[in-house]
Amino acid sequence: MHVSRDPGMERSLRERAPPLLTDLYQFTMAYAYWRAGRHQEPAVFELFFRDDPFGGAFSLFAGLHDCLLFLRSFRFTDEDVEFLRSVLPPVTDPAFFQFLRGLDCSGVTLRSIPEGTVVFARVPLMEVAGPLAVVQLLETSLLCLVNYASLVCSNAARFRLAAGPKRKLLEMGLRRAQGPDGGLTASRYTHVGGFDLTSNVQAGFLFGIPVAGTMAHSYVTSFTSLAEVRPQTLVALNGADPVDIISLTKDWLSRVCEFLGGEPGKICEGELAAFLSYAIAYPQNFLPVIDSYSVGCSGLLNFCAVALVLCELDYRPVGVRLDSGDLCRQSLDVRRVFRLCGEHFSVSAFDSLIIVGTNNITESCVLLLLLLFQENEIDVVGVGTHLVTCTRQPSLGCVYKLVEVRGIPRMKISEDPEKSTVPGRKAVYRLVDAEGRPFLDLVCLAVESPPEAGVSLSCYPLMCDSSLVSVTPAQVTCLRQEVFTKGQVRTGCDCAQITVAVS
Amino acid sequence: MHVSRDPGMERSLRERAPPLLTDLYQFTMAYAYWRAGRHQEPAVFELFFRDDPFGGAFSLFAGLHDCLLFLRSFRFTDEDVEFLRSVLPPVTDPAFFQFLRGLDCSGVTLRSIPEGTVVFARVPLMEVAGPLAVVQLLETSLLCLVNYASLVCSNAARFRLAAGPKRKLLEMGLRRAQGPDGGLTASRYTHVGGFDLTSNVQAGFLFGIPVAGTMAHSYVTSFTSLAEVRPQTLVALNGADPVDIISLTKDWLSRVCEFLGGEPGKICEGELAAFLSYAIAYPQNFLPVIDSYSVGCSGLLNFCAVALVLCELDYRPVGVRLDSGDLCRQSLDVRRVFRLCGEHFSVSAFDSLIIVGTNNITESCVLLLLLLFQENEIDVVGVGTHLVTCTRQPSLGCVYKLVEVRGIPRMKISEDPEKSTVPGRKAVYRLVDAEGRPFLDLVCLAVESPPEAGVSLSCYPLMCDSSLVSVTPAQVTCLRQEVFTKGQVRTGCDCAQITVAVS
C-alpha cells in the first residue's frame, strides 16, 4: 500500500485524530500499568468484529490507510500533556507525564489484512503488538478509524451487488453524514466499496474520486418565466451565429406537446426557463431534475423540448434525474417517451439518454430491492442517507481485545458468551479451491504450522457447535501482512489493492 | 451566543468544512445563475426537517455555532478554484472562477432559532438570505453541520428524559461514530442534549466537557497473578508508613468470601491483581469493571476485598462498572451486597458506592426502557453506539428549500405531497400560556402582523387536514433572531443559551 507522504494530508489526520481523541480510561489504565512497571511488557491486541453487518455474510475491511497515518504521527504535544494533567487524578506521578511526552509508536508492529479485502466475522483483521501501555492507548482511535470505514464500504458493496456491474452508482450523502468528516469518510470508502461517483467536491479534491451532479429543485423553482433566461441565444456546436433559443424552444415544445398529447396549460414556464438557462450554460451537460412540479405533465415535456433544441444545434443532451415517486415505474415511462421522440423526431441522441434515480432514506431500502427485482430503466442510482448512515445497522461493532501479554495468552470470559475472546496470537489463512475460489478463512494459533496446498486439514467452524470439518486447499494465502514495523510504514504493497472487485 | 474567537478552532473548522465540502451541483447551479446574470438576485432559503425524529414529538436544534464559524470563514482559495476548474465542464467561462475567488458571506444574513432550543417538524429553523448564487452554495455545508448535531442532541435529550434528572449520563461512543469528527460532534452535542460526562478526552480538551472513565476488560485480563502487583505497598491516606497491601487484601478477601459465601477456588487471581494494582495507582478513584470473568463468583468479591482494604487505609472507593448481562438485575444484587458488607464490616463508604451500567448497541434500546420501568440501582449510565449512531433513526433529514427570489415567493410541488414546500418568507412565534408554558409554535408569513398577547387568533395545524383552531397566547416570543448580518456574527446573545433544560 502506498501511504500518502503529503504533509498536508498527514497534518490534517493529525488534527482530525490527535492522540487525545480517545477514551479517558486508556490513560488511567496506562498510568496503572506504568505505576506497576508493566508499561513496557510486550502485549498483543486483536481487532475484529463479532457479526457480519446488515444480516449478510461478509464485510469489507477498510480504514487501514488512516490507521497507518495515525500510528506514524502518534505523539503527545505539551498542550495535550498539560490537559491530561488537569483531568487525571491529582495523585498521578508527574514522571508519568514525562513518559507520555516521549511516547511514540516506534515499538509498535501492525499486521493487517489489506485495505478493501472481503472479510468475515470473528477473524482478527489487525494484530497490534508493542509495549502494553502504548498498544492500550491506541485502542479507541484505531477502532474509530476502522469501524465506520469498513461498515460504509461494506454497505456500498451491497449496493453494488444489488445494482449489478453496469449500472453507475453515485454517493450523495454528505448532508446526512455525521458532520464533515463523516461525509468525507463515506465518500472515500463507498468508492472503495464499488461506487463510481460522488457528489462531494472535497472528496474529489482529496481522494481523486470522480464527482458528479447538475441541479437541485431549488434551481428549478428559482425561475418564474422565460424572460429570466439570459442570454437568450446559443451558438450551435460548430456554428458561428447565435440562434434565438427562446422561439426555437417554444416551437419544439409545441411539437412535443402535440406529439405526446401534453397540455400546454399544465406546463410550468419557470421549469422550462430553468432547463433552458442551464442548457445555455452547459449545452453538453444537460441533465435536469424533472420532478419539481410534475414529471408527466411538465418536467418530461420541458426536457424533451430543450433536448431537441440542443440536438438541433448539434449538442448531445445527457439525460434526466428523477427524485421522487415510484422511480422504477417512472423510469419505464420516461424511457418509452425517449424512444418515441427519438424515432418520431429522428434524433439518435435520444437513444443514449441516461436516467438517474435518486431518493431519500425512506424509500432507498426498497429501491435496492426494486433494482434487483422490478423492471426499470435506471442507469445511475444516487444514494445518500441510507448509504452513509447505514440505516439497517449503523455500527459495525469492531472490538480490540487483548490476546497475549509477555507471551502468555489472555482471554476474557463474559456473562454474555459471545463477548468471550479467543486467547493467543493467531495466524489467518485464506484457503482457495482448485478453481481459484476462496472457500475458507482459517484462524490458527501463530505457533501452529501453516496449512499446506494439497494437504487435508481438520478445523472447527467458528462460533458453531458443529463438529470437525475436513478440507483440502489447492492454494493457501497468508491473509495478513506486516504493514507497520517499529514506527515505520512498510513499503512494497500497492495502492491498487484498495480497489475491490465485488461484482 | 458567544462564537469562539480562538483562531485554532476557526482554522480547524475551516479545514473540516472548507467551501469545497459540498455537492458538485451547487457549483453547476451557481454557474448557471451567474451565466444568466441572476447570481446577485436576493434569495431566501429555509432550513427545516419534515418529521420529528425517533417517532417522538420534538427535536433539539443544534449546530448553529459551527454554521456561524463556517459562514464567517467561507472563502475559496486559489487551490479550491483550480480544482473546480478541473471538474466543471470545459465551456465554463473563466470569469466565473474569478467570481468564485472573490466570494464571501458579506451579503448573507442568517436568522436562526437559538442553539439547543426544543423545536418541531416543519418549522423553519434557519432562514438564509443573500445573493442567489451564494446562498445556494451554502446548502450542503449548512445541512451537514445542522443535521447530525440536532439529531444526536435530540437523542441525548430522550435518554435524559428516560434516565430522570438525577442519574448521571456518560457518552462513550467515539469508537462507533463516523470517524473522528463524528465522535467529537457526538460528544459535544450529547452534552448539550443533557449528558453529564464523556469518555472522549479530545472533547474535554476542545469543549470543556467533563471526562470520565477508569478501566476496560483488557486491563483486567492483562493480569495473571498477585506477583504482578507493584509496588506491593500503599500508604494510608493520612499515614506515613507503607502497608503490605497483598497480605491485607488476602485477609479481606477471605473475610468477604466467608461472609458472602464465595468460593475461593472460583476467584480469579488476575482480576484481583488488576483491581489492586489500579487501587494502588488511584486509591481515591477505585471504580473497576467487575464482569471480566464472573460478577457473582469473582468480580464483586474481589471488588469488596480491595474496597475494604482502601477503607481500612482511609480512602473512599468509588464504585463498580457492569458491562454485560442483565444490568438491572445485577445492579440490585450488587447493591444488596454493598449494603450487607457496609453493615457487617461497619464501613460507611459502602453506602455511597456508585454502580455504572454500560452495554453495547443490541441492549441499549432495551436498557433505556428498563431504566424507566424496571427496578434497578444504576447510578450512572454509559451509552455508546446507540447514542452516537442514533440507531432508531440515523438521520434527521433536514432540508434547505428556496422560498423567495426577488421578493417573489417560490414553491416546490412534488409527486410526493410531503416533499412540497410552503412558499414565502416566514416569521416563527412561540405562544406561551398563562402558566408560562409554551403551547404552540406559530409559523406566519413575515409580512403578516405578529400575534399579540391576550388577543385570540386562528391558525391551521401544519400538515393536518384539521380545521382552524383558535388560541389566545398570554405571551409571545419571536423564536428566531438575526445571528449573522452581512458577514458578521452578531453579539448580544450568550453562550448560556446552549444549555437546555429537558428534564
CSV table of C-alpha atoms in Angstrom, one decimal, chain B residues 124-488:
chain,number,residue,atom,x,y,z
B,124,PRO,CA,-38.2,26.8,9.6
B,125,LEU,CA,-35.2,26.7,12.0
B,126,MET,CA,-32.9,28.9,9.9
B,127,GLU,CA,-33.6,31.5,7.2
B,128,VAL,CA,-30.6,32.2,5.0
B,129,ALA,CA,-30.9,35.4,2.9
B,130,GLY,CA,-28.5,36.7,0.4
B,131,PRO,CA,-27.3,36.7,-3.2
B,132,LEU,CA,-28.9,33.7,-5.0
B,133,ALA,CA,-25.6,32.1,-6.1
B,134,VAL,CA,-24.0,32.4,-2.6
B,135,VAL,CA,-26.9,31.1,-0.5
B,136,GLN,CA,-27.2,28.2,-3.0
B,137,LEU,CA,-23.6,27.3,-2.5
B,138,LEU,CA,-24.1,27.2,1.3
B,139,GLU,CA,-26.8,24.5,1.2
B,140,THR,CA,-24.9,21.2,1.7
B,141,SER,CA,-22.5,22.5,4.3
B,142,LEU,CA,-25.2,24.1,6.5
B,143,LEU,CA,-27.2,20.9,6.3
B,144,CYS,CA,-24.2,18.8,7.1
B,145,LEU,CA,-23.5,21.0,10.2
B,146,VAL,CA,-27.0,21.0,11.5
B,147,ASN,CA,-28.4,17.6,10.6
B,148,TYR,CA,-26.3,15.3,12.8
B,149,ALA,CA,-25.8,17.8,15.6
B,150,SER,CA,-29.5,18.3,16.0
B,151,LEU,CA,-30.2,14.5,15.7
B,152,VAL,CA,-27.7,13.4,18.3
B,153,CYS,CA,-28.6,16.3,20.6
B,154,SER,CA,-32.3,15.2,20.4
B,155,ASN,CA,-31.3,11.5,21.0
B,156,ALA,CA,-29.4,12.6,24.1
B,157,ALA,CA,-32.4,14.5,25.4
B,158,ARG,CA,-34.5,11.4,25.0
B,159,PHE,CA,-32.0,9.4,27.1
B,160,ARG,CA,-32.1,12.2,29.7
B,161,LEU,CA,-35.9,12.1,29.9
B,162,ALA,CA,-35.8,8.3,30.3
B,163,ALA,CA,-33.0,8.4,32.9
B,164,GLY,CA,-34.6,11.1,35.0
B,165,PRO,CA,-32.9,14.2,36.4
B,166,LYS,CA,-30.7,12.6,39.0
B,167,ARG,CA,-28.9,9.7,37.2
B,168,LYS,CA,-25.7,10.6,35.6
B,169,LEU,CA,-25.3,10.0,31.8
B,170,LEU,CA,-21.9,9.2,30.3
B,171,GLU,CA,-21.4,9.4,26.5
B,172,MET,CA,-18.8,6.8,25.3
B,173,GLY,CA,-19.5,6.4,21.6
B,174,LEU,CA,-16.3,7.6,20.0
B,175,ARG,CA,-15.2,4.2,18.6
B,176,ARG,CA,-18.6,3.6,16.9
B,177,ALA,CA,-19.0,7.1,15.4
B,178,GLN,CA,-18.5,8.1,11.7
B,179,GLY,CA,-14.8,8.7,12.2
B,180,PRO,CA,-13.0,11.2,14.4
B,181,ASP,CA,-15.2,14.3,13.7
B,182,GLY,CA,-18.4,12.3,14.1
B,183,GLY,CA,-17.2,11.2,17.5
B,184,LEU,CA,-16.4,14.8,18.5
B,185,THR,CA,-19.7,16.1,17.3
B,186,ALA,CA,-21.5,13.4,19.2
B,187,SER,CA,-19.6,14.2,22.4
B,188,ARG,CA,-20.3,17.9,22.0
B,189,TYR,CA,-24.0,17.8,21.2
B,190,THR,CA,-25.0,15.0,23.5
B,191,HIS,CA,-23.6,17.2,26.3
B,192,VAL,CA,-25.9,20.0,25.0
B,193,GLY,CA,-28.8,17.5,25.0
B,194,GLY,CA,-28.3,16.5,28.6
B,195,PHE,CA,-25.4,14.1,29.1
B,196,ASP,CA,-23.1,14.9,32.0
B,197,LEU,CA,-19.9,13.3,31.0
B,198,THR,CA,-18.0,12.0,28.1
B,199,SER,CA,-15.2,9.4,27.7
B,200,ASN,CA,-13.7,11.4,24.8
B,201,VAL,CA,-10.6,13.2,26.0
B,202,GLN,CA,-10.4,15.5,23.0
B,203,ALA,CA,-14.0,16.6,23.6
B,204,GLY,CA,-12.9,17.6,27.1
B,205,PHE,CA,-10.0,19.4,25.7
B,206,LEU,CA,-11.8,21.3,23.0
B,207,PHE,CA,-15.2,21.9,24.6
B,208,GLY,CA,-14.6,21.6,28.3
B,209,ILE,CA,-17.0,18.7,28.8
B,210,PRO,CA,-16.2,16.7,32.0
B,211,VAL,CA,-14.4,13.5,31.1
B,212,ALA,CA,-14.8,10.1,32.9
B,213,GLY,CA,-13.5,6.5,32.7
B,214,THR,CA,-11.4,4.1,34.6
B,215,MET,CA,-10.7,0.7,33.1
B,216,ALA,CA,-11.5,-1.8,30.4
B,217,HIS,CA,-11.6,-5.6,30.4
B,218,SER,CA,-8.3,-5.7,28.7
B,219,TYR,CA,-6.7,-4.1,31.7
B,220,VAL,CA,-8.2,-6.8,33.9
B,221,THR,CA,-7.3,-9.7,31.6
B,222,SER,CA,-3.7,-8.4,31.3
B,223,PHE,CA,-3.0,-9.6,34.9
B,224,THR,CA,-2.4,-13.2,35.9
B,225,SER,CA,-1.3,-13.2,39.5
B,226,LEU,CA,-0.7,-11.1,42.5
B,227,ALA,CA,3.0,-11.2,41.8
B,228,GLU,CA,2.4,-8.6,39.1
B,229,VAL,CA,1.2,-6.1,41.6
B,230,ARG,CA,3.9,-3.5,42.0
B,231,PRO,CA,4.5,-1.7,44.4
B,232,GLN,CA,3.0,-4.2,46.9
B,233,THR,CA,2.5,-1.5,49.5
B,234,LEU,CA,0.2,1.5,49.9
B,235,VAL,CA,0.4,4.4,52.4
B,236,ALA,CA,-2.8,5.2,54.3
B,237,LEU,CA,-4.4,8.5,53.4
B,238,ASN,CA,-3.0,10.3,56.3
B,239,GLY,CA,-0.4,7.7,57.2
B,240,ALA,CA,3.4,7.7,56.8
B,241,ASP,CA,4.4,4.0,56.6
B,242,PRO,CA,3.8,1.8,53.6
B,243,VAL,CA,1.4,-1.0,54.4
B,244,ASP,CA,1.8,-4.6,52.9
B,245,ILE,CA,-1.2,-4.5,50.8
B,246,ILE,CA,-1.0,-8.0,49.4
B,247,SER,CA,-1.5,-9.8,52.7
B,248,LEU,CA,-4.1,-7.2,53.8
B,249,THR,CA,-6.0,-7.9,50.6
B,250,LYS,CA,-5.8,-11.7,51.0
B,251,ASP,CA,-7.1,-11.3,54.5
B,252,TRP,CA,-10.0,-9.2,53.5
B,253,LEU,CA,-10.8,-11.5,50.6
B,254,SER,CA,-11.1,-14.5,52.9
B,255,ARG,CA,-13.4,-12.5,55.2
B,256,VAL,CA,-15.5,-11.4,52.3
B,257,CYS,CA,-15.8,-14.9,50.9
B,258,GLU,CA,-16.6,-16.3,54.3
B,259,PHE,CA,-19.3,-13.6,54.9
B,260,LEU,CA,-20.9,-13.8,51.4
B,261,GLY,CA,-20.4,-17.5,50.8
B,262,GLY,CA,-17.9,-17.0,48.0
B,263,GLU,CA,-15.8,-20.0,46.8
B,264,PRO,CA,-12.1,-19.1,46.9
B,265,GLY,CA,-11.5,-21.6,44.1
B,266,LYS,CA,-13.6,-19.6,41.7
B,267,ILE,CA,-12.0,-16.3,42.3
B,268,CYS,CA,-9.8,-15.1,39.5
B,269,GLU,CA,-6.4,-14.0,40.9
B,270,GLY,CA,-5.6,-12.0,37.8
B,271,GLU,CA,-8.7,-9.9,38.4
B,272,LEU,CA,-7.8,-9.3,42.0
B,273,ALA,CA,-4.3,-8.3,40.9
B,274,ALA,CA,-5.7,-5.9,38.4
B,275,PHE,CA,-8.1,-4.3,40.9
B,276,LEU,CA,-5.3,-4.0,43.5
B,277,SER,CA,-2.8,-2.6,41.1
B,278,TYR,CA,-5.4,0.1,40.0
B,279,ALA,CA,-6.2,0.9,43.6
B,280,ILE,CA,-2.6,1.4,44.4
B,281,ALA,CA,-2.3,3.8,41.4
B,282,TYR,CA,-5.5,5.7,42.1
B,283,PRO,CA,-6.7,4.9,45.7
B,284,GLN,CA,-9.3,7.7,45.6
B,285,ASN,CA,-10.7,6.7,42.2
B,286,PHE,CA,-11.3,3.0,42.5
B,287,LEU,CA,-14.1,2.0,40.1
B,288,PRO,CA,-13.3,-1.3,38.4
B,289,VAL,CA,-15.2,-3.1,35.7
B,290,ILE,CA,-16.3,-6.3,37.5
B,291,ASP,CA,-17.6,-8.6,34.8
B,292,SER,CA,-14.4,-9.7,33.1
B,293,TYR,CA,-14.9,-13.2,34.4
B,294,SER,CA,-18.0,-13.6,36.6
B,295,VAL,CA,-19.6,-10.8,38.7
B,296,GLY,CA,-21.0,-13.1,41.4
B,297,CYS,CA,-18.2,-15.6,41.7
B,298,SER,CA,-15.2,-13.3,41.3
B,299,GLY,CA,-15.6,-9.6,40.3
B,300,LEU,CA,-17.8,-8.5,43.1
B,301,LEU,CA,-15.9,-10.4,45.8
B,302,ASN,CA,-12.6,-9.0,44.5
B,303,PHE,CA,-14.0,-5.5,44.5
B,304,CYS,CA,-15.3,-5.8,48.0
B,305,ALA,CA,-11.9,-7.1,49.3
B,306,VAL,CA,-10.0,-4.2,47.6
B,307,ALA,CA,-12.5,-1.6,48.6
B,308,LEU,CA,-12.4,-2.8,52.2
B,309,VAL,CA,-8.6,-2.5,52.1
B,310,LEU,CA,-8.9,1.1,50.8
B,311,CYS,CA,-11.5,1.9,53.5
B,312,GLU,CA,-9.1,0.5,56.2
B,313,LEU,CA,-6.5,2.9,54.8
B,314,ASP,CA,-9.0,5.8,55.0
B,315,TYR,CA,-9.6,6.0,51.2
B,316,ARG,CA,-13.1,6.0,49.7
B,317,PRO,CA,-13.7,3.5,46.9
B,318,VAL,CA,-15.9,5.0,44.2
B,319,GLY,CA,-17.9,2.1,42.8
B,320,VAL,CA,-18.2,-0.6,40.1
B,321,ARG,CA,-18.9,-0.8,36.4
B,322,LEU,CA,-21.2,-3.6,34.9
B,323,ASP,CA,-20.8,-4.1,31.2
B,324,SER,CA,-22.7,-7.3,30.3
B,325,GLY,CA,-25.7,-9.4,31.2
B,326,ASP,CA,-28.9,-8.1,32.8
B,327,LEU,CA,-27.7,-4.8,34.1
B,328,CYS,CA,-30.8,-4.0,36.1
B,329,ARG,CA,-30.9,-7.3,37.9
B,330,GLN,CA,-27.2,-7.3,38.6
B,331,SER,CA,-27.3,-3.8,39.9
B,332,LEU,CA,-29.9,-4.9,42.5
B,333,ASP,CA,-27.7,-7.9,43.5
B,334,VAL,CA,-24.6,-5.7,43.7
B,335,ARG,CA,-26.4,-3.0,45.8
B,336,ARG,CA,-27.6,-5.7,48.2
B,337,VAL,CA,-24.0,-7.0,48.7
B,338,PHE,CA,-22.8,-3.4,49.2
B,339,ARG,CA,-25.4,-2.9,51.9
B,340,LEU,CA,-24.6,-6.2,53.6
B,341,CYS,CA,-20.9,-5.6,53.6
B,342,GLY,CA,-21.2,-2.0,54.7
B,343,GLU,CA,-23.3,-3.1,57.7
B,344,HIS,CA,-21.3,-6.3,58.5
B,345,PHE,CA,-17.9,-4.7,58.3
B,346,SER,CA,-19.1,-1.3,59.5
B,347,VAL,CA,-17.8,0.7,56.6
B,348,SER,CA,-20.0,3.7,55.8
B,349,ALA,CA,-18.2,4.3,52.4
B,350,PHE,CA,-20.1,1.3,51.1
B,351,ASP,CA,-23.4,3.2,51.4
B,352,SER,CA,-22.4,5.7,48.8
B,353,LEU,CA,-20.7,3.4,46.2
B,354,ILE,CA,-22.0,4.0,42.7
B,355,ILE,CA,-23.0,1.5,40.1
B,356,VAL,CA,-22.2,2.3,36.5
B,357,GLY,CA,-24.0,0.4,33.8
B,358,THR,CA,-22.8,0.2,30.2
B,359,ASN,CA,-23.6,-2.0,27.4
B,360,ASN,CA,-23.5,-2.2,23.6
B,361,ILE,CA,-25.9,-1.4,20.9
B,362,THR,CA,-28.1,-4.5,21.0
B,363,GLU,CA,-29.2,-4.0,24.5
B,364,SER,CA,-29.1,-0.2,24.9
B,365,CYS,CA,-32.6,0.5,23.4
B,366,VAL,CA,-33.9,-2.0,25.9
B,367,LEU,CA,-31.8,-0.5,28.6
B,368,LEU,CA,-33.5,2.8,28.0
B,369,LEU,CA,-36.9,1.2,28.7
B,370,LEU,CA,-35.6,-0.8,31.6
B,371,LEU,CA,-34.3,2.3,33.3
B,372,LEU,CA,-37.8,3.7,33.1
B,373,PHE,CA,-39.8,0.7,34.1
B,374,GLN,CA,-37.6,-1.9,35.8
B,375,GLU,CA,-36.3,-1.6,39.3
B,376,ASN,CA,-32.6,-1.0,39.3
B,377,GLU,CA,-29.7,0.6,41.2
B,378,ILE,CA,-27.8,2.0,38.4
B,379,ASP,CA,-26.4,5.5,39.2
B,380,VAL,CA,-24.5,6.2,36.0
B,381,VAL,CA,-25.5,5.0,32.6
B,382,GLY,CA,-22.8,4.9,29.9
B,383,VAL,CA,-24.1,4.8,26.3
B,384,GLY,CA,-22.0,4.5,23.2
B,385,THR,CA,-23.2,3.0,19.9
B,386,HIS,CA,-26.9,3.5,20.3
B,387,LEU,CA,-26.4,7.1,21.3
B,388,VAL,CA,-24.0,8.3,18.7
B,389,THR,CA,-25.3,6.3,15.7
B,390,CYS,CA,-28.9,7.1,16.6
B,391,THR,CA,-29.8,3.6,15.7
B,392,ARG,CA,-33.5,4.0,15.6
B,393,GLN,CA,-33.2,6.9,13.1
B,394,PRO,CA,-29.7,7.6,12.0
B,395,SER,CA,-30.6,10.8,10.0
B,396,LEU,CA,-32.7,13.8,10.8
B,397,GLY,CA,-33.5,14.6,7.2
B,398,CYS,CA,-33.1,18.4,7.4
B,399,VAL,CA,-33.7,20.1,4.1
B,400,TYR,CA,-32.9,23.6,2.7
B,401,LYS,CA,-35.6,24.9,0.4
B,402,LEU,CA,-35.9,28.1,-1.6
B,403,VAL,CA,-38.9,30.2,-0.5
B,404,GLU,CA,-38.3,33.5,-2.2
B,405,VAL,CA,-36.4,35.1,-5.0
B,406,ARG,CA,-36.5,38.9,-5.8
B,407,GLY,CA,-39.3,39.2,-3.3
B,408,ILE,CA,-41.4,36.6,-5.1
B,409,PRO,CA,-42.4,33.5,-3.1
B,410,ARG,CA,-41.2,30.2,-4.6
B,411,MET,CA,-42.6,26.7,-4.0
B,412,LYS,CA,-41.8,23.2,-5.0
B,413,ILE,CA,-44.7,20.9,-5.8
B,414,SER,CA,-43.7,17.2,-5.7
B,415,GLU,CA,-45.0,13.8,-6.8
B,416,ASP,CA,-44.6,13.1,-3.0
B,417,PRO,CA,-47.0,15.5,-1.4
B,418,GLU,CA,-44.9,15.8,1.8
B,419,LYS,CA,-42.0,17.0,-0.3
B,420,SER,CA,-43.9,20.1,-1.4
B,421,THR,CA,-42.8,23.3,0.3
B,422,VAL,CA,-44.6,26.2,1.8
B,423,PRO,CA,-43.7,29.3,-0.2
B,424,GLY,CA,-42.7,32.8,1.1
B,425,ARG,CA,-40.6,34.3,3.8
B,426,LYS,CA,-41.9,33.5,7.3
B,427,ALA,CA,-41.8,34.5,10.9
B,428,VAL,CA,-42.0,32.0,13.8
B,429,TYR,CA,-43.5,32.7,17.2
B,430,ARG,CA,-43.7,30.6,20.3
B,431,LEU,CA,-47.0,31.1,22.1
B,432,VAL,CA,-47.0,30.8,25.9
B,433,ASP,CA,-50.0,30.2,28.1
B,434,ALA,CA,-50.8,32.0,31.4
B,435,GLU,CA,-48.8,29.5,33.4
B,436,GLY,CA,-45.7,30.3,31.4
B,437,ARG,CA,-45.8,27.1,29.4
B,438,PRO,CA,-45.2,27.2,25.6
B,439,PHE,CA,-48.2,25.6,23.9
B,440,LEU,CA,-47.9,26.4,20.2
B,441,ASP,CA,-45.3,27.4,17.6
B,442,LEU,CA,-46.9,29.7,15.1
B,443,VAL,CA,-45.5,30.0,11.5
B,444,CYS,CA,-46.8,33.1,9.6
B,445,LEU,CA,-45.7,34.9,6.6
B,446,ALA,CA,-43.2,37.6,7.5
B,447,VAL,CA,-45.5,40.3,6.2
B,448,GLU,CA,-48.3,39.3,8.5
B,449,SER,CA,-48.7,41.2,11.7
B,450,PRO,CA,-47.3,39.3,14.7
B,451,PRO,CA,-49.6,37.7,17.2
B,452,GLU,CA,-50.3,39.8,20.3
B,453,ALA,CA,-50.5,38.7,24.0
B,454,GLY,CA,-54.1,38.4,25.1
B,455,VAL,CA,-55.5,38.6,21.6
B,456,SER,CA,-57.2,35.5,20.2
B,457,LEU,CA,-56.0,34.2,16.8
B,458,SER,CA,-57.0,31.4,14.4
B,459,CYS,CA,-54.5,29.1,12.9
B,460,TYR,CA,-54.2,25.8,11.0
B,461,PRO,CA,-52.3,22.8,12.4
B,462,LEU,CA,-49.4,22.1,10.0
B,463,MET,CA,-49.7,19.1,7.7
B,464,CYS,CA,-53.1,18.1,9.2
B,465,ASP,CA,-56.5,18.3,7.5
B,466,SER,CA,-58.0,19.6,10.7
B,467,SER,CA,-59.9,22.8,10.7
B,468,LEU,CA,-59.0,26.2,12.1
B,469,VAL,CA,-58.2,26.3,15.8
B,470,SER,CA,-58.5,29.4,17.9
B,471,VAL,CA,-55.9,30.2,20.6
B,472,THR,CA,-55.1,33.2,22.9
B,473,PRO,CA,-51.5,33.5,24.0
B,474,ALA,CA,-50.6,35.0,27.3
B,475,GLN,CA,-47.1,35.8,26.0
B,476,VAL,CA,-45.5,35.7,22.6
B,477,THR,CA,-41.8,35.2,21.8
B,478,CYS,CA,-40.2,35.7,18.4
B,479,LEU,CA,-38.3,32.4,18.0
B,480,ARG,CA,-35.7,33.4,15.5
B,481,GLN,CA,-33.0,36.0,15.9
B,482,GLU,CA,-30.7,37.6,13.4
B,483,VAL,CA,-27.4,36.0,14.3
B,484,PHE,CA,-25.3,36.7,11.2
B,485,THR,CA,-25.6,40.0,9.3
B,486,LYS,CA,-23.6,41.0,6.3
B,487,GLY,CA,-20.6,38.8,7.0
B,488,GLN,CA,-20.5,39.4,10.8
